[in-house]
């Protein structure tokens, strides 16, 4: 197939693809996102390939490696279409059984089904699993059914239809109006209205304009952008092309983290394929509009997620932010008007154009429309990516989709917004999640990380963790950020090591205020959030560290003491064997001897916790 | 790396000054670090002062100016891995290898690195050795994994069997 020269030719090509595909033909899809890759999906794919090859009926079935389905906790995931039977934690040796039993005979393999954590009920179909049930997957949904390296798969689910519509029947201004009407807000963190940004960029003086996709997803604990770019790169590309047409840009960049090798590969393949079929390049779909996209790989600096730093990095410079008295939409990349949006924002654009702003604006809350993909991680049963309508409560996300806290522990907080965000306590668990409400409670949406914390998470330690992260990632340009994050980290270290004083709390608040008010970019301006929000909601925990020198969550090592409970100790001696300091003594129980319970020498103990993690009998107590 | 190999990388980016990051990344990927002579050569060819190249090479985490070990260990310290105890894995590794994050063992067998998030949060705490992922780690498993990659040990073990 050569370049497609008109919207009509696109529809014809799409019909050709669809006519060759029988929707009822069984298809085995294996999730090949990074999460499932880490749990061994490639061996599962190889096993299925072999089964299909060896069996005389094998050719009748399709096998497809798809992008991330989101339910990473239970990977490798296998879904059998058209019934959408979900098998979880599949091993290569399960492949022949799945083929013989389920695909040929229609028999469900109970042992591979998802089991409800509380009721123990086995669930057969993907859509019935509570993790998926409440989701609204308008952006993320196609990840599970398409092979990201096959443009035909994207076309089969209606891909590039929105682009054809935009180019053939909409004026660029009309597109901007549509995005404004949908009230699409930037999914990268700030939540700035995308339509307004596009309009300003379009009106900025100059002939050359750029569009940029920010895929420098640096927030620890957030990976929805990676999953989109890996699993459905064409949807991001389609959004960018529509945006470029609306703004009048002829060149675009995707700035992607180098730590995401699969995303770099898949977006590269997608660009090649889009060029071959004429969705990129000159005279796109016969409209006379020219546009092309390049990939720029990041160098592993968190600050490059900030727009001006990112642009400096694309230009081949050190990624330092600059003052934004003149915004990047007026003067950005190589001093030209540049419109930057994040991966998820771009992926929303085709949906808005295809289904209309009115439909889109029905979803969500007053100020935040549409859906948001969150990465639900940390101390929660069902870890993974969830796409939900804006305005859903934290409770629904954590308890209904996430299945609650593992090990029967008590919920403590949810951290949102990465290092720029804050910790939301249990008292606010019924908070509807949208841009404005999260900001009101001292956190922020950020790119959508949702890290669940339970009673065994120390909030002072969490604040210390984030300031440590920020002090490393501060580019050093503003003194207040460079020194402020460093001093906050020092103070928090003092507190977690038992040298804190009550004045430290005031000092932290003051430092936080100065850092926020006098830093140039978002990194410094939001850097105190993790500290201030934990002081605000968990002041007692800080006081406990400072006054009683105790860490209630038993995390801060210096404040802990390990003891072996002699009545529980089975005298197996495993703890003594792993102790790096030889601080544990005792006598092993053998067939001949009773042995002696083991003891920890507090003087020698470095509190590494190895014994605690090794003991199988819960004989080691931490205080 | 020979001169012509460096030239080939530079030519891939049409000798553009703005492609300096990509050029350094390709060199880093091949050599696992940025040798001084190579940087000087790149600077001459692209007409970029060596101090600017060093500024870039030291600013971005992706680059190393010192040679790396044969095996690269990366421990994720993203928030999700942190709350599940990722630091304990790093602590254990520093005890076992006697190096801190960012350093290489004197025998150049292992380099230890930490990363701020690999996006594999469901399997956290996670440790990656030469691209192999080890999920749901606890510190007691560290030694066993190191032994898998310690070729000398492996050989002596095989010899015994």
XYZ file of C-alpha atoms in Angstrom:
784
model
C 0.000 0.000 0.000
C 1.399 3.388 -0.966
C 0.416 6.791 0.365
C -3.268 7.297 0.965
C -4.324 10.390 -0.924
C -7.812 11.181 0.328
C -10.271 10.498 3.160
C -12.258 8.308 0.757
C -9.187 6.230 -0.041
C -8.584 5.850 3.705
C -12.100 4.493 4.246
C -11.656 2.124 1.332
C -8.391 0.862 2.763
C -9.992 0.460 6.171
C -12.836 -1.580 4.684
C -10.291 -3.781 2.936
C -8.568 -4.447 6.248
C -11.853 -5.143 8.006
C -13.104 -7.444 5.254
C -10.071 -9.661 5.828
C -10.778 -9.863 9.541
C -13.464 -11.980 11.062
C -14.430 -10.466 14.441
C -15.534 -13.908 15.599
C -12.274 -15.607 14.774
C -10.608 -16.577 18.038
C -7.601 -14.479 18.852
C -5.156 -14.952 21.682
C -3.812 -11.632 22.907
C -0.821 -11.497 25.196
C -0.013 -8.273 27.019
C 3.522 -7.232 26.124
C 3.835 -4.023 28.112
C 6.930 -3.522 30.239
C 5.144 -4.816 33.350
C 4.245 -8.144 31.747
C 7.630 -8.255 30.035
C 9.184 -8.156 33.501
C 7.041 -11.097 34.531
C 7.985 -13.145 31.473
C 5.370 -12.595 28.747
C 7.837 -13.214 25.936
C 8.280 -16.841 26.914
C 4.484 -17.160 26.986
C 4.250 -15.754 23.453
C 6.927 -18.166 22.233
C 5.059 -21.064 23.821
C 1.823 -20.068 22.075
C 3.657 -19.671 18.753
C 4.958 -23.194 19.069
C 1.563 -24.628 19.989
C -0.112 -22.937 17.018
C 2.649 -24.085 14.684
C 2.617 -27.692 15.833
C -1.133 -28.142 15.817
C -2.948 -28.902 12.561
C -5.718 -26.450 13.476
C -3.253 -23.774 14.630
C -3.464 -21.643 11.482
C -7.119 -20.826 12.182
C -6.225 -18.734 15.210
C -4.576 -15.400 15.638
C -1.924 -14.563 18.167
C -1.287 -10.921 18.986
C 1.161 -9.156 21.249
C -0.565 -6.049 22.481
C 0.316 -3.018 24.542
C -0.211 -2.748 28.273
C -3.674 -3.815 29.500
C -3.075 -2.043 32.791
C -3.534 -4.926 35.205
C 0.210 -5.326 35.691
C -0.149 -6.960 39.107
C -1.486 -10.156 37.561
C 0.812 -10.369 34.551
C 1.548 -12.028 32.219
C -2.024 -11.459 31.059
C -3.662 -13.461 28.292
C -7.079 -12.506 26.918
C -8.921 -14.768 24.516
C -11.165 -12.961 22.059
C -13.979 -12.697 21.119
C -15.264 -13.920 24.507
C -12.644 -11.856 26.372
C -11.691 -14.637 28.729
C -8.979 -13.353 31.036
C -6.214 -15.635 32.194
C -3.743 -14.181 34.666
C -0.205 -15.061 35.741
C 0.095 -17.346 32.728
C 3.235 -19.437 32.426
C 4.718 -20.815 29.206
C 3.722 -24.359 30.203
C 0.063 -23.262 30.361
C -0.023 -22.496 26.621
C -0.773 -26.047 25.317
C -3.489 -26.489 27.928
C -5.120 -23.144 27.073
C -5.097 -24.051 23.404
C -6.433 -27.596 23.800
C -9.009 -26.881 26.470
C -10.235 -23.314 26.068
C -9.720 -22.538 22.422
C -10.546 -25.892 20.869
C -13.091 -27.170 23.386
C -14.412 -23.970 24.972
C -13.583 -25.160 28.471
C -12.560 -22.583 31.059
C -9.409 -23.269 33.069
C -10.398 -22.334 36.607
C -6.849 -22.271 37.919
C -5.868 -19.368 35.654
C -8.885 -17.182 36.359
C -8.819 -14.065 38.465
C -10.010 -14.673 41.999
C -11.816 -11.954 43.905
C -9.578 -11.161 46.906
C -12.407 -11.052 49.461
C -15.204 -13.270 48.141
C -12.916 -15.815 46.471
C -15.231 -15.889 43.464
C -13.574 -16.841 40.160
C -14.165 -14.358 37.368
C -14.033 -15.462 33.731
C -14.463 -12.343 31.626
C -12.141 -9.362 31.582
C -14.969 -6.836 31.819
C -16.371 -8.422 34.992
C -13.152 -8.086 36.981
C -13.690 -5.264 39.524
C -10.395 -3.685 38.471
C -11.802 -3.083 34.970
C -15.511 -2.808 35.708
C -15.674 0.815 36.860
C -13.151 2.066 34.377
C -14.038 4.173 31.370
C -11.388 3.348 28.840
C -11.844 5.883 26.039
C -8.130 6.593 25.680
C -6.535 3.446 26.998
C -9.075 0.883 25.799
C -7.523 -0.004 22.458
C -4.224 -0.916 24.099
C -5.536 -4.387 24.812
C -6.722 -5.185 21.313
C -4.097 -3.805 18.948
C -0.540 -4.699 18.127
C 1.245 -1.351 18.454
C 3.663 -2.211 15.652
C 0.863 -2.798 13.117
C -0.769 0.339 11.751
C -3.500 -1.866 10.223
C -4.608 -2.794 13.748
C -5.013 0.884 14.616
C -6.923 1.522 11.387
C -9.194 -1.429 12.127
C -10.398 0.237 15.336
C -11.147 3.514 13.548
C -7.653 5.003 13.637
C -6.928 8.207 11.698
C -10.668 8.715 11.145
C -10.541 11.858 13.288
C -7.601 13.131 11.255
C -9.505 12.614 8.003
C -12.506 14.419 9.489
C -10.361 17.329 10.689
C -8.498 17.755 7.410
C -11.469 17.386 5.096
C -14.317 19.074 6.905
C -12.970 21.366 9.624
C -11.253 24.725 9.515
C -8.219 24.927 11.840
C -10.041 27.495 13.995
C -12.996 25.160 14.242
C -10.727 22.445 15.642
C -9.384 24.834 18.260
C -12.948 25.812 19.175
C -13.863 22.144 19.516
C -10.923 21.466 21.850
C -11.824 24.572 23.857
C -15.445 23.494 24.073
C -14.392 20.062 25.284
C -12.410 21.906 27.961
C -9.451 19.582 27.526
C -6.890 20.367 30.215
C -3.241 19.380 30.044
C -2.689 15.908 31.483
C 0.980 16.475 32.239
C 0.461 18.153 35.581
C -0.537 21.789 35.385
C -3.968 21.275 33.876
C -3.739 24.307 31.591
C -6.572 24.443 29.004
C -5.162 22.939 25.805
C -7.443 24.848 23.441
C -6.337 28.185 24.836
C -2.700 27.174 24.493
C -3.238 26.168 20.868
C -4.984 29.440 20.111
C -2.206 31.554 21.622
C 0.415 29.594 19.723
C -1.479 29.957 16.467
C -1.810 33.729 16.922
C 1.852 34.211 17.866
C 3.858 36.069 15.229
C 6.145 34.024 12.962
C 5.966 31.625 10.030
C 7.520 28.585 11.626
C 5.806 26.867 14.537
C 6.435 23.600 16.326
C 4.360 21.082 18.205
C 6.028 18.957 20.861
C 4.902 15.846 22.666
C 6.252 15.669 26.194
C 6.949 12.014 26.906
C 9.590 12.690 29.528
C 7.502 11.013 32.173
C 9.719 11.441 35.191
C 7.277 11.287 38.095
C 8.227 8.205 40.041
C 5.264 5.883 40.246
C 3.529 7.164 37.099
C 3.754 5.215 33.857
C 0.590 5.875 31.881
C 2.390 7.887 29.218
C 4.838 5.104 28.672
C 2.031 2.590 28.330
C 0.225 4.758 25.793
C 3.338 5.372 23.752
C 4.251 1.689 23.882
C 0.768 0.322 23.418
C -0.977 2.787 21.105
C 1.581 5.194 19.626
C -0.584 6.056 16.626
C -3.245 7.642 18.831
C -0.625 10.083 20.160
C 0.661 10.732 16.667
C -2.843 11.315 15.301
C -3.480 13.877 18.045
C -0.242 15.649 17.209
C -1.045 15.823 13.484
C -4.512 17.265 14.191
C -2.985 19.778 16.610
C -0.294 20.767 14.134
C -2.930 21.325 11.455
C -5.004 23.481 13.811
C -2.006 25.530 14.915
C -0.229 25.674 11.582
C 2.929 23.779 12.466
C 4.946 21.786 9.972
C 7.345 20.079 12.300
C 6.904 18.189 15.540
C 9.032 16.470 18.173
C 8.392 13.643 20.570
C 10.713 14.007 23.556
C 10.785 10.612 25.198
C 12.663 9.242 28.195
C 15.590 7.060 27.276
C 14.718 4.822 30.248
C 11.702 3.661 28.243
C 13.383 1.637 25.479
C 10.196 -0.012 24.206
C 8.395 3.324 23.930
C 11.291 4.747 21.893
C 11.139 1.773 19.521
C 7.362 1.729 19.125
C 6.911 5.442 18.476
C 9.735 5.195 15.917
C 7.967 2.333 14.115
C 4.668 4.237 14.228
C 6.238 7.328 12.638
C 7.740 5.212 9.833
C 4.422 3.536 9.116
C 2.477 6.804 9.246
C 4.926 8.255 6.712
C 4.541 5.271 4.389
C 0.765 5.564 4.371
C 0.802 9.326 4.010
C -0.409 10.434 7.449
C 2.894 12.256 7.808
C 4.923 14.036 5.170
C 3.707 16.215 2.341
C 0.110 16.731 1.316
C -1.418 14.605 4.076
C -4.542 12.803 2.803
C -4.598 15.133 -0.184
C -5.314 18.169 1.976
C -2.236 20.145 1.027
C -1.082 20.114 4.664
C 2.532 19.079 5.359
C 3.816 17.844 8.681
C 6.502 15.544 10.023
C 7.657 14.317 13.419
C 11.077 13.535 14.887
C 11.943 11.618 18.038
C 14.285 13.161 20.579
C 15.544 10.938 23.400
C 15.926 12.386 26.890
C 19.065 12.105 28.946
C 17.558 11.104 32.261
C 16.974 14.471 33.891
C 13.675 14.953 35.713
C 13.738 18.720 35.198
C 13.506 18.159 31.413
C 9.805 17.439 31.886
C 9.496 21.211 32.374
C 8.663 22.807 29.034
C 11.537 25.293 28.696
C 14.108 22.768 29.942
C 12.735 20.176 27.547
C 13.080 22.555 24.626
C 16.625 23.440 25.639
C 17.377 19.737 25.659
C 15.946 19.218 22.148
C 18.172 22.070 20.971
C 21.177 20.120 22.276
C 21.764 22.124 25.431
C 21.775 21.475 29.132
C 18.176 21.115 30.306
C 17.872 24.204 32.464
C 14.543 26.005 32.661
C 14.320 29.701 31.870
C 12.004 32.408 33.159
C 8.677 32.352 31.380
C 7.950 36.065 31.100
C 7.546 35.177 27.456
C 5.774 31.859 27.160
C 6.955 29.035 24.949
C 3.815 29.348 22.856
C 5.241 32.726 21.749
C 8.933 31.879 21.806
C 9.919 28.294 22.456
C 11.997 25.857 20.454
C 14.673 27.816 18.534
C 12.774 30.954 19.593
C 9.742 30.000 17.518
C 6.162 29.634 18.769
C 5.944 26.114 20.203
C 2.973 24.208 21.502
C 3.832 21.492 23.974
C 1.372 18.945 25.344
C 1.896 15.701 27.136
C 1.308 12.206 25.722
C -2.091 11.662 27.292
C -3.329 15.128 26.252
C -2.427 14.416 22.630
C -4.133 11.021 22.811
C -7.357 12.746 23.915
C -7.481 14.904 20.776
C -8.609 12.274 18.217
C -11.362 11.159 20.603
C -12.664 14.729 20.934
C -12.616 15.338 17.187
C -14.106 11.959 16.355
C -16.924 11.916 18.898
C -17.420 15.652 19.328
C -16.851 18.090 22.175
C -20.441 17.786 23.396
C -20.103 14.084 23.974
C -16.686 14.533 25.593
C -17.786 17.316 27.929
C -20.496 15.098 29.422
C -17.773 13.106 31.118
C -16.174 14.457 34.258
C -16.799 17.389 36.569
C -17.540 21.077 36.095
C -13.919 22.141 35.790
C -12.287 18.905 34.637
C -13.696 17.076 31.642
C -13.027 13.655 30.251
C -11.150 10.797 31.806
C -7.769 10.482 33.478
C -5.438 7.535 33.551
C -3.958 6.913 36.986
C -1.241 4.535 37.930
C -2.477 2.896 41.060
C 0.599 1.592 42.840
C 2.191 1.058 46.224
C 0.379 -0.715 49.052
C -2.673 -1.803 47.137
C -3.878 -5.236 46.024
C -4.552 -4.556 42.355
C -1.643 -2.530 41.072
C -1.929 -1.162 37.580
C -3.257 1.546 35.287
C -6.860 2.664 35.586
C -8.710 5.089 33.344
C -11.603 6.714 35.159
C -13.936 9.651 34.589
C -12.814 12.794 36.415
C -14.676 13.222 39.674
C -14.488 9.608 40.836
C -13.688 9.348 44.551
C -10.407 8.132 45.935
C -12.354 5.478 47.833
C -13.728 3.989 44.622
C -10.281 3.885 43.098
C -8.431 2.456 46.084
C -11.042 0.044 47.402
C -13.191 -0.971 44.431
C -10.637 -1.050 41.624
C -7.577 -1.435 43.751
C -9.168 -4.075 45.956
C -7.969 -2.415 49.163
C -4.773 -2.786 51.116
C -2.830 -6.062 51.110
C -2.244 -8.082 54.252
C -5.235 -6.605 56.085
C -3.275 -3.475 56.928
C -4.809 -0.089 57.554
C -4.986 2.574 54.843
C -3.037 5.719 55.656
C -2.730 8.050 52.677
C -2.647 8.411 48.922
C 0.180 10.355 47.374
C -0.707 12.060 44.102
C 1.187 14.333 41.771
C 4.641 12.816 42.226
C 7.356 14.978 43.798
C 5.224 18.065 43.156
C 2.189 16.643 44.875
C 1.164 15.808 48.376
C -0.240 13.123 50.620
C -3.984 12.927 51.075
C -5.063 11.417 54.409
C -7.831 8.943 55.156
C -10.213 11.686 56.276
C -10.356 12.907 52.680
C -10.846 9.534 51.034
C -14.256 10.506 49.666
C -12.721 13.398 47.781
C -13.789 13.535 44.133
C -10.615 13.485 42.079
C -10.166 16.319 39.624
C -7.616 19.063 38.960
C -9.111 21.660 41.278
C -10.060 19.494 44.232
C -6.607 17.950 44.466
C -5.007 21.395 44.456
C -7.422 22.572 47.167
C -6.238 19.875 49.561
C -2.575 20.742 49.020
C -1.708 18.113 46.447
C -2.081 18.123 42.685
C -3.059 15.942 39.769
C 0.433 15.801 38.321
C 0.728 13.232 35.613
C -1.484 10.802 37.510
C 0.566 8.734 39.909
C -1.485 7.446 42.826
C 0.702 5.833 45.416
C -1.231 4.112 48.169
C 0.350 4.082 51.598
C -0.602 1.975 54.581
C 0.175 2.020 58.295
C 3.638 0.640 57.632
C 4.582 3.682 55.534
C 6.272 6.470 57.505
C 5.132 9.883 56.346
C 8.293 11.645 57.515
C 10.275 9.116 55.518
C 8.072 9.784 52.474
C 8.727 13.525 52.769
C 12.440 12.781 53.118
C 12.296 10.519 50.082
C 10.793 13.251 47.891
C 13.142 15.992 49.063
C 16.044 13.656 48.397
C 14.706 13.103 44.902
C 14.214 16.830 44.331
C 17.610 17.851 45.682
C 19.202 15.448 43.199
C 17.045 16.604 40.322
C 17.173 20.348 40.955
C 19.185 21.785 38.085
C 20.830 24.253 40.455
C 19.966 27.432 38.639
C 17.880 28.988 41.441
C 19.585 29.166 44.818
C 16.295 28.787 46.657
C 15.526 25.472 44.974
C 19.068 24.125 45.015
C 19.665 24.998 48.669
C 16.064 24.819 49.878
C 15.541 21.209 48.839
C 18.935 20.296 50.266
C 18.285 21.901 53.653
C 14.805 20.423 53.885
C 16.336 17.031 53.235
C 18.956 17.600 55.932
C 16.343 18.569 58.486
C 14.157 15.607 57.624
C 17.179 13.333 57.956
C 17.827 14.773 61.427
C 14.229 14.045 62.392
C 14.269 10.469 61.075
C 17.523 9.798 62.883
C 16.309 10.998 66.243
C 17.979 14.407 66.336
C 14.934 16.476 65.471
C 13.691 19.405 67.531
C 10.223 20.890 67.599
C 11.548 24.129 66.022
C 12.430 22.085 62.959
C 8.771 22.021 61.976
C 8.540 25.820 61.786
C 11.816 25.937 59.918
C 10.583 23.394 57.378
C 7.444 25.413 56.791
C 9.424 28.606 56.339
C 11.946 26.993 54.025
C 9.125 25.487 52.037
C 7.422 28.810 51.635
C 10.619 30.546 50.433
C 11.483 27.758 48.003
C 8.009 27.847 46.487
C 7.854 31.623 46.179
C 11.297 32.317 44.784
C 12.002 29.499 42.336
C 11.769 29.926 38.620
C 10.131 26.738 37.420
C 7.530 24.256 38.546
C 10.084 21.945 40.112
C 11.090 24.440 42.776
C 7.676 26.038 43.086
C 6.069 22.756 44.026
C 9.054 21.149 45.758
C 7.804 21.819 49.310
C 4.394 20.168 48.666
C 5.379 16.709 49.899
C 6.814 18.237 53.085
C 4.063 20.758 53.753
C 1.217 18.336 53.055
C 2.639 15.677 55.366
C 3.170 18.242 58.132
C -0.372 19.463 57.583
C -2.029 16.065 57.821
C 0.450 13.992 59.805
C 1.904 16.449 62.335
C 1.492 13.881 65.118
C 3.755 11.483 63.306
C 6.436 14.176 63.052
C 6.047 14.936 66.764
C 6.358 11.270 67.644
C 9.727 11.167 65.840
C 10.898 14.404 67.450
C 9.663 14.077 71.019
C 9.492 10.352 71.691
C 12.177 9.360 69.161
C 9.852 6.705 67.806
C 8.858 5.816 64.261
C 5.278 4.497 64.553
C 5.428 2.916 61.090
C 8.704 1.191 61.990
C 10.552 2.463 58.948
C 13.185 4.921 60.207
C 16.045 2.560 60.915
C 17.985 4.524 63.488
C 14.908 4.679 65.710
C 14.228 0.952 65.566
C 15.277 -1.945 67.689
C 15.181 -5.569 66.596
C 14.537 -8.341 69.098
C 14.105 -12.085 68.757
C 11.131 -13.482 70.638
C 12.647 -16.474 72.382
C 9.306 -18.230 72.748
C 8.619 -18.056 69.021
C 12.159 -18.699 67.799
C 12.432 -22.208 66.311
C 16.225 -22.133 66.603
C 16.653 -22.680 62.862
C 19.572 -20.270 62.756
C 18.700 -18.677 59.412
C 18.852 -15.179 60.901
C 22.358 -15.698 62.261
C 23.455 -16.975 58.868
C 22.304 -13.872 56.972
C 23.373 -11.259 59.547
C 26.168 -9.258 57.892
C 27.493 -8.027 61.252
C 27.473 -11.421 62.993
C 25.335 -9.765 65.655
C 23.099 -12.799 66.169
C 24.173 -15.665 68.362
C 22.517 -18.863 69.569
C 22.613 -22.587 69.030
C 20.842 -24.371 66.202
C 18.387 -27.063 66.976
C 19.491 -30.444 65.586
C 18.236 -34.000 65.875
C 20.552 -34.542 68.789
C 20.466 -31.164 70.530
C 17.693 -28.871 71.622
C 19.752 -25.778 70.797
C 19.355 -22.309 72.307
C 17.123 -19.461 71.157
C 18.943 -16.849 69.105
C 19.675 -13.339 70.391
C 20.612 -10.042 68.749
C 23.495 -8.075 70.186
C 22.098 -4.524 70.146
C 25.604 -3.034 70.147
C 26.585 -4.811 66.950
C 23.209 -4.562 65.189
C 23.195 -2.123 62.248
C 19.430 -2.486 61.823
C 19.615 -3.662 58.244
C 16.487 -5.766 58.651
C 17.955 -8.825 56.929
C 17.021 -11.119 59.828
C 13.498 -9.733 59.881
C 13.034 -10.407 56.174
C 14.585 -13.859 56.412
C 12.695 -15.190 59.445
C 9.794 -17.384 58.352
C 8.254 -17.688 61.805
C 7.674 -14.020 62.682
C 9.985 -14.487 65.624
C 11.654 -11.137 65.119
C 10.009 -8.101 66.611
C 10.672 -4.521 65.615
C 10.069 -1.754 68.088
C 35.981 3.065 19.340
C 37.776 3.908 16.120
C 37.695 7.315 14.501
C 35.613 6.065 11.606
C 33.048 4.569 13.977
C 32.671 7.919 15.709
C 32.372 9.599 12.326
C 29.627 7.162 11.342
C 27.599 8.078 14.415
C 28.029 11.801 13.784
C 27.065 11.369 10.123
C 23.895 9.558 11.137
C 22.754 12.884 12.591
C 24.048 14.869 9.615
C 26.698 16.440 11.793
C 24.139 18.712 13.420
C 25.202 20.492 16.578
C 21.719 20.120 18.068
C 22.070 16.336 17.855
C 24.866 16.312 20.424
C 22.679 14.544 22.997
C 21.733 11.775 20.588
C 25.366 11.374 19.485
C 26.568 11.071 23.073
C 23.774 8.595 23.801
C 24.852 6.379 20.922
C 28.467 6.469 22.102
C 27.371 5.721 25.648
C 25.252 2.794 24.429
C 28.242 1.273 22.605
C 31.069 1.990 25.032
C 28.966 2.096 28.205
C 30.812 5.331 29.028
C 32.157 8.449 27.298
C 35.933 8.199 26.782
C 37.806 11.495 26.862
C 39.409 11.133 23.416
C 36.046 10.365 21.859
C 34.516 13.501 23.371
C 37.415 15.588 22.080
C 36.927 14.164 18.624
C 33.171 14.842 18.679
C 33.850 18.406 19.840
C 36.276 19.054 16.988
C 33.955 17.646 14.363
C 30.867 19.519 15.564
C 32.813 22.647 16.522
C 31.469 22.495 20.051
C 33.886 23.583 22.805
C 34.908 20.666 25.028
C 33.655 22.460 28.137
C 30.137 22.529 26.702
C 30.316 18.815 25.931
C 31.430 18.102 29.484
C 28.631 20.288 30.802
C 26.091 18.165 28.944
C 27.813 14.897 29.817
C 27.772 15.705 33.518
C 24.274 17.223 33.593
C 22.367 14.213 32.279
C 22.131 11.038 34.306
C 22.357 8.854 31.225
C 26.075 9.518 30.771
C 29.106 8.160 32.563
C 32.643 9.471 32.289
C 34.196 6.405 33.862
C 34.302 2.852 32.476
C 31.501 0.586 33.611
C 31.419 -2.941 34.942
C 30.573 -5.973 32.827
C 27.202 -6.259 34.523
C 24.975 -3.309 35.227
C 22.689 -3.507 38.235
C 19.882 -0.976 38.404
C 17.659 -0.722 41.450
C 14.430 1.202 41.109
C 13.845 3.787 43.821
C 10.564 5.136 42.484
C 7.940 5.976 45.087
C 6.128 2.676 44.721
C 9.360 0.696 45.122
C 10.420 2.979 47.970
C 7.321 2.313 50.070
C 7.803 -1.399 49.427
C 11.399 -1.314 50.654
C 13.604 -0.621 47.612
C 16.230 1.084 49.780
C 16.915 -2.182 51.597
C 17.899 -3.756 48.277
C 20.376 -0.952 47.634
C 21.731 -1.245 51.186
C 22.238 -4.955 50.712
C 24.003 -4.431 47.392
C 26.345 -1.837 48.850
C 27.285 -4.328 51.574
C 27.728 -7.223 49.144
C 29.634 -5.302 46.472
C 31.324 -2.735 48.709
C 30.420 0.079 46.328
C 27.916 2.885 46.449
C 25.339 3.671 43.752
C 27.088 5.136 40.710
C 30.277 3.172 41.362
C 31.892 0.136 39.788
C 33.607 -2.712 41.620
C 37.430 -2.598 41.340
C 37.397 -5.860 39.355
C 34.943 -4.167 36.947
C 32.434 -6.951 37.318
C 29.487 -4.896 38.542
C 28.249 -1.322 38.310
C 25.516 -0.282 40.708
C 22.975 2.342 39.710
C 19.663 3.544 41.038
C 16.840 4.903 38.924
C 13.894 7.085 39.860
C 11.224 4.899 38.315
C 11.136 2.157 35.729
C 7.363 2.150 35.582
C 7.153 -1.495 36.605
C 5.556 -0.490 39.892
C 3.353 -3.583 40.112
C 6.420 -5.777 40.545
C 8.211 -3.532 43.019
C 10.692 -3.510 44.634
C 12.470 -4.173 41.394
C 16.094 -4.760 40.454
C 17.372 -5.105 36.903
C 20.613 -6.839 35.994
C 21.719 -6.537 32.366
C 18.115 -6.032 31.293
C 16.750 -9.000 33.277
C 14.015 -7.914 35.659
C 13.802 -9.283 39.177
C 10.544 -8.239 40.792
C 9.056 -8.457 44.302
C 12.558 -8.487 45.714
C 13.645 -8.684 49.304
C 17.156 -8.124 50.515
C 17.691 -11.780 51.328
C 17.470 -12.631 47.604
C 20.241 -10.276 46.549
C 23.200 -12.638 47.037
C 21.633 -15.417 44.981
C 20.992 -13.081 42.045
C 24.519 -11.680 42.146
C 25.869 -15.240 42.029
C 23.895 -15.892 38.850
C 25.816 -13.116 37.131
C 29.177 -13.638 38.756
C 30.760 -15.654 35.987
C 33.871 -16.668 37.945
C 31.737 -18.095 40.699
C 29.504 -19.829 38.234
C 32.484 -21.514 36.606
C 33.903 -22.687 39.901
C 30.459 -24.000 40.874
C 30.166 -25.849 37.575
C 33.630 -27.234 38.115
C 32.573 -28.695 41.437
C 29.540 -30.369 39.956
